[in-house]
Short mmCIF file of C-alpha atoms in Angstrom, two decimals:
data_model
loop_
_atom_site.label_atom_id
_atom_site.label_comp_id
_atom_site.label_asym_id
_atom_site.label_seq_id
_atom_site.Cartn_x
_atom_site.Cartn_y
_atom_site.Cartn_z
CA MET A 1 -39.67 14.33 -14.63
CA GLY A 2 -36.20 13.05 -13.41
CA GLY A 3 -32.71 14.61 -13.59
CA ARG A 4 -32.18 17.96 -13.03
CA LEU A 5 -35.22 20.98 -13.47
CA ILE A 6 -33.32 24.35 -15.03
CA ALA A 7 -34.99 27.27 -16.38
CA ILE A 8 -33.01 29.87 -18.12
CA GLY A 9 -33.90 33.76 -17.47
CA ASP A 10 -34.57 36.13 -20.20
CA ILE A 11 -31.14 35.65 -23.32
CA HIS A 12 -31.86 38.93 -25.00
CA GLY A 13 -29.87 37.53 -28.07
CA TYR A 14 -26.83 36.92 -26.18
CA ALA A 15 -25.54 33.38 -28.21
CA THR A 16 -22.08 33.84 -26.13
CA SER A 17 -23.58 34.08 -22.57
CA LEU A 18 -25.92 30.98 -23.35
CA ALA A 19 -22.93 28.77 -24.64
CA ALA A 20 -21.02 29.59 -21.96
CA LEU A 21 -23.91 28.48 -19.70
CA ILE A 22 -24.57 25.21 -21.29
CA ASP A 23 -20.93 24.12 -21.05
CA ALA A 24 -20.93 24.85 -17.56
CA ILE A 25 -24.08 23.20 -16.59
CA ASP A 26 -23.26 20.36 -19.23
CA PRO A 27 -26.74 18.99 -20.28
CA GLN A 28 -27.96 15.50 -19.65
CA PRO A 29 -30.71 13.25 -21.13
CA ALA A 30 -32.85 13.02 -17.87
CA ASP A 31 -32.27 17.16 -17.52
CA THR A 32 -35.34 19.65 -18.10
CA PHE A 33 -34.47 22.26 -19.37
CA ILE A 34 -36.87 25.69 -19.26
CA PRO A 35 -35.93 28.90 -20.75
CA LEU A 36 -37.98 31.62 -19.84
CA GLY A 37 -38.47 33.61 -23.10
CA ASP A 38 -37.24 36.48 -24.53
CA TYR A 39 -34.67 34.87 -26.65
CA ILE A 40 -34.40 37.74 -29.53
CA ASP A 41 -33.62 41.49 -29.49
CA ARG A 42 -31.35 43.48 -28.10
CA GLY A 43 -28.37 41.75 -28.24
CA PRO A 44 -25.85 41.11 -30.80
CA ASP A 45 -26.67 37.14 -32.13
CA SER A 46 -30.43 36.40 -31.50
CA ARG A 47 -30.07 33.88 -34.65
CA GLY A 48 -27.28 32.02 -32.54
CA VAL A 49 -29.22 31.49 -29.67
CA ILE A 50 -32.14 30.02 -31.48
CA GLU A 51 -29.76 27.33 -33.25
CA GLN A 52 -28.29 26.47 -29.61
CA LEU A 53 -31.82 26.43 -28.36
CA LEU A 54 -32.38 23.72 -31.31
CA ALA A 55 -29.33 21.83 -30.50
CA LEU A 56 -30.41 21.77 -26.72
CA ASP A 57 -33.60 20.30 -27.68
CA ARG A 58 -31.59 16.79 -28.90
CA ARG A 59 -29.26 16.79 -25.76
CA CYS A 60 -32.00 17.16 -23.13
CA ARG A 61 -36.02 17.86 -22.61
CA LEU A 62 -36.09 21.18 -23.57
CA LEU A 63 -40.11 23.05 -22.27
CA PRO A 64 -39.31 26.90 -23.56
CA ILE A 65 -41.92 29.41 -23.12
CA LEU A 66 -42.54 32.33 -25.47
CA GLY A 67 -41.67 35.63 -24.04
CA ASN A 68 -43.21 39.10 -25.22
CA HIS A 69 -40.12 39.95 -27.48
CA ASP A 70 -40.87 36.83 -29.03
CA GLU A 71 -44.45 37.29 -29.21
CA LEU A 72 -43.96 41.13 -30.99
CA MET A 73 -41.97 39.47 -33.73
CA LEU A 74 -44.39 36.72 -34.88
CA ASN A 75 -47.01 39.11 -34.53
CA VAL A 76 -45.25 41.38 -37.55
CA ARG A 77 -43.75 38.02 -39.07
CA GLN A 78 -47.67 37.28 -39.29
CA GLY A 79 -48.88 40.64 -40.76
CA ALA A 80 -49.49 43.30 -38.35
CA ASP A 81 -47.53 45.95 -39.76
CA GLU A 82 -48.58 48.26 -37.07
CA ASP A 83 -46.10 46.91 -35.03
CA PHE A 84 -43.65 46.84 -36.69
CA ASN A 85 -41.99 49.83 -35.89
CA GLU A 86 -42.69 49.50 -32.09
CA TRP A 87 -40.52 45.96 -32.61
CA LEU A 88 -37.56 47.74 -34.06
CA ALA A 89 -38.02 50.36 -31.23
CA PHE A 90 -38.19 47.46 -28.57
CA GLY A 91 -35.06 45.25 -29.51
CA GLY A 92 -36.00 44.10 -33.10
CA VAL A 93 -32.97 46.17 -35.05
CA ALA A 94 -30.41 43.71 -33.31
CA THR A 95 -32.38 40.96 -34.23
CA LEU A 96 -32.77 41.76 -38.27
CA ALA A 97 -29.00 42.56 -38.29
CA ALA A 98 -28.62 38.93 -36.29
CA TYR A 99 -30.36 37.22 -39.15
CA GLU A 100 -29.11 39.90 -41.92
CA CYS A 101 -32.47 40.66 -43.29
CA VAL A 102 -34.55 43.26 -43.27
CA HIS A 103 -38.31 41.62 -42.30
CA PRO A 104 -38.98 39.05 -39.89
CA ARG A 105 -40.96 37.19 -42.49
CA ASP A 106 -36.93 36.69 -43.75
CA ILE A 107 -35.79 34.72 -40.52
CA PRO A 108 -35.24 31.15 -41.37
CA GLU A 109 -38.58 28.60 -41.43
CA ASP A 110 -37.30 26.16 -38.59
CA HIS A 111 -36.15 29.37 -36.33
CA ILE A 112 -40.06 30.68 -36.78
CA ARG A 113 -41.38 27.25 -36.10
CA PHE A 114 -39.37 26.91 -32.76
CA LEU A 115 -40.39 30.26 -31.26
CA GLN A 116 -44.14 29.14 -32.38
CA SER A 117 -44.04 25.85 -30.67
CA CYS A 118 -43.27 27.64 -27.51
CA ARG A 119 -45.29 27.34 -24.47
CA THR A 120 -47.44 29.46 -22.86
CA TRP A 121 -46.55 28.29 -19.05
CA VAL A 122 -45.49 24.58 -17.90
CA GLU A 123 -45.86 23.52 -14.61
CA THR A 124 -44.22 20.46 -12.29
CA GLU A 125 -44.88 19.59 -8.79
CA HIS A 126 -44.00 21.98 -6.87
CA HIS A 127 -43.26 25.06 -9.18
CA PHE A 128 -44.50 26.92 -12.16
CA PHE A 129 -42.75 28.43 -15.00
CA VAL A 130 -43.98 31.68 -16.92
CA HIS A 131 -42.61 34.78 -18.46
CA ALA A 132 -43.50 37.66 -16.75
CA SER A 133 -46.45 37.42 -14.11
CA TYR A 134 -49.70 36.07 -12.88
CA VAL A 135 -52.76 36.14 -11.87
CA PRO A 136 -53.06 34.96 -8.26
CA ASP A 137 -56.52 33.14 -8.08
CA LEU A 138 -56.15 31.90 -11.07
CA SER A 139 -55.22 28.21 -12.91
CA LEU A 140 -52.29 28.33 -15.32
CA PRO A 141 -54.74 27.63 -18.42
CA GLU A 142 -57.13 30.51 -17.47
CA GLN A 143 -54.21 33.13 -16.57
CA PRO A 144 -55.29 36.27 -19.28
CA LEU A 145 -51.84 35.85 -22.30
CA GLY A 146 -51.46 39.60 -21.58
CA VAL A 147 -50.46 38.89 -17.49
CA LEU A 148 -48.04 35.76 -18.11
CA ARG A 149 -46.47 37.71 -21.46
CA TRP A 150 -46.03 41.58 -20.22
CA VAL A 151 -47.06 42.62 -17.13
CA SER A 152 -44.05 44.19 -15.50
CA LEU A 153 -43.38 42.99 -11.17
CA ARG A 154 -42.27 46.69 -10.98
CA ASP A 155 -45.97 47.02 -11.34
CA GLY A 156 -46.22 44.77 -7.82
CA ILE A 157 -45.27 41.79 -7.13
CA PRO A 158 -48.45 39.01 -7.22
CA PRO A 159 -49.30 37.66 -3.57
CA PRO A 160 -48.76 33.69 -3.37
CA HIS A 161 -50.46 31.51 -6.25
CA PHE A 162 -53.61 29.58 -5.01
CA SER A 163 -51.55 25.82 -5.96
CA ALA A 164 -48.90 27.35 -3.33
CA LYS A 165 -46.37 26.17 -5.99
CA THR A 166 -43.53 28.20 -6.69
CA ALA A 167 -42.83 30.74 -9.69
CA ILE A 168 -40.27 30.94 -11.56
CA VAL A 169 -40.20 33.76 -14.01
CA GLY A 170 -38.22 36.55 -16.20
CA HIS A 171 -39.11 39.63 -17.81
CA THR A 172 -38.48 42.18 -15.49
CA ALA A 173 -34.89 43.04 -15.49
CA GLN A 174 -33.54 43.14 -12.18
CA LYS A 175 -30.85 46.39 -12.81
CA ASN A 176 -29.22 45.04 -9.37
CA CYS A 177 -27.89 42.09 -11.67
CA GLU A 178 -29.32 40.26 -8.67
CA ILE A 179 -32.32 37.84 -8.72
CA LEU A 180 -35.14 38.37 -6.95
CA ASP A 181 -36.57 35.83 -4.49
CA ALA A 182 -39.59 36.49 -2.38
CA GLY A 183 -40.09 32.97 -1.42
CA HIS A 184 -43.05 32.72 -3.16
CA LEU A 185 -41.40 33.84 -6.25
CA LYS A 186 -38.16 33.92 -7.82
CA CYS A 187 -37.34 36.43 -10.91
CA ILE A 188 -34.21 35.50 -12.47
CA ASP A 189 -34.00 37.64 -15.49
CA THR A 190 -30.90 39.55 -14.16
CA TYR A 191 -30.22 42.01 -17.15
CA ILE A 192 -27.85 40.36 -19.35
CA TYR A 193 -28.44 43.48 -21.67
CA GLY A 194 -27.61 45.84 -19.41
CA GLY A 195 -24.45 44.06 -18.08
CA GLY A 196 -25.58 41.82 -15.68
CA TRP A 197 -25.70 38.16 -15.98
CA LEU A 198 -27.19 35.49 -17.66
CA THR A 199 -28.62 33.53 -14.81
CA ALA A 200 -29.53 29.40 -14.99
CA ILE A 201 -31.20 27.87 -11.62
CA ASP A 202 -31.67 24.15 -10.84
CA VAL A 203 -35.05 24.57 -9.14
CA ARG A 204 -34.82 21.47 -6.89
CA SER A 205 -31.10 22.23 -5.90
CA ASN A 206 -30.83 26.11 -5.73
CA ARG A 207 -27.60 25.38 -8.12
CA LEU A 208 -27.08 28.61 -9.97
CA TRP A 209 -24.74 29.52 -12.47
CA GLN A 210 -24.62 32.65 -14.21
CA VAL A 211 -22.53 34.55 -17.00
CA ASP A 212 -21.55 37.46 -18.22
CA ALA A 213 -22.10 39.35 -21.70
CA GLN A 214 -18.47 37.58 -22.59
CA GLY A 215 -19.36 34.42 -21.05
CA HIS A 216 -17.41 35.13 -18.55
CA PRO A 217 -18.48 33.10 -14.80
CA ARG A 218 -19.63 35.27 -12.39
CA PRO A 219 -17.33 34.77 -9.32
CA MET A 220 -18.51 32.49 -6.50
#
């Protein structure tokens, strides 16, 4: 896997932030981008986020991971009506407004196919990438989906994985707006929807990019 290996934290509908981040990084064909999920909900332009990710897939290697917000919306679209009100309260109102529709069944098919194609995890030589958390003594194919997508680090940071690879995760918004670096685990959800930053990191070089909700870069 040549080029840069770049993870992007939870985007949550902040298309302006994502556009600024992509411009700053300037993706090249040899680069691999791993967005960690939660592309939709809460922010003002979930539609714009998915459109940009579809475009990014044409510029580099894109390996998107599915987040719990994305999963919940797909479940509602596929007929889990009992989850509809929960999803709305969870940030789905903003997603429907961005798509100018009243139900996920009206979201464009290419956007749904993108979410359905998202991965559960990505593993490289020295890192693995999941949305939320992991069980330290299980291989990635053995991990429970509920842990990978829903377990918060506020319930405890897991010990190092038996593989000795570094975990790169999102999901648990860091309300101090700083990356959580536990050495064996980095959480790069830096609370864009709460006034923080949208974060991307090249995990090989530790090069960092961060922008706010208006797309302004974080002063370094």
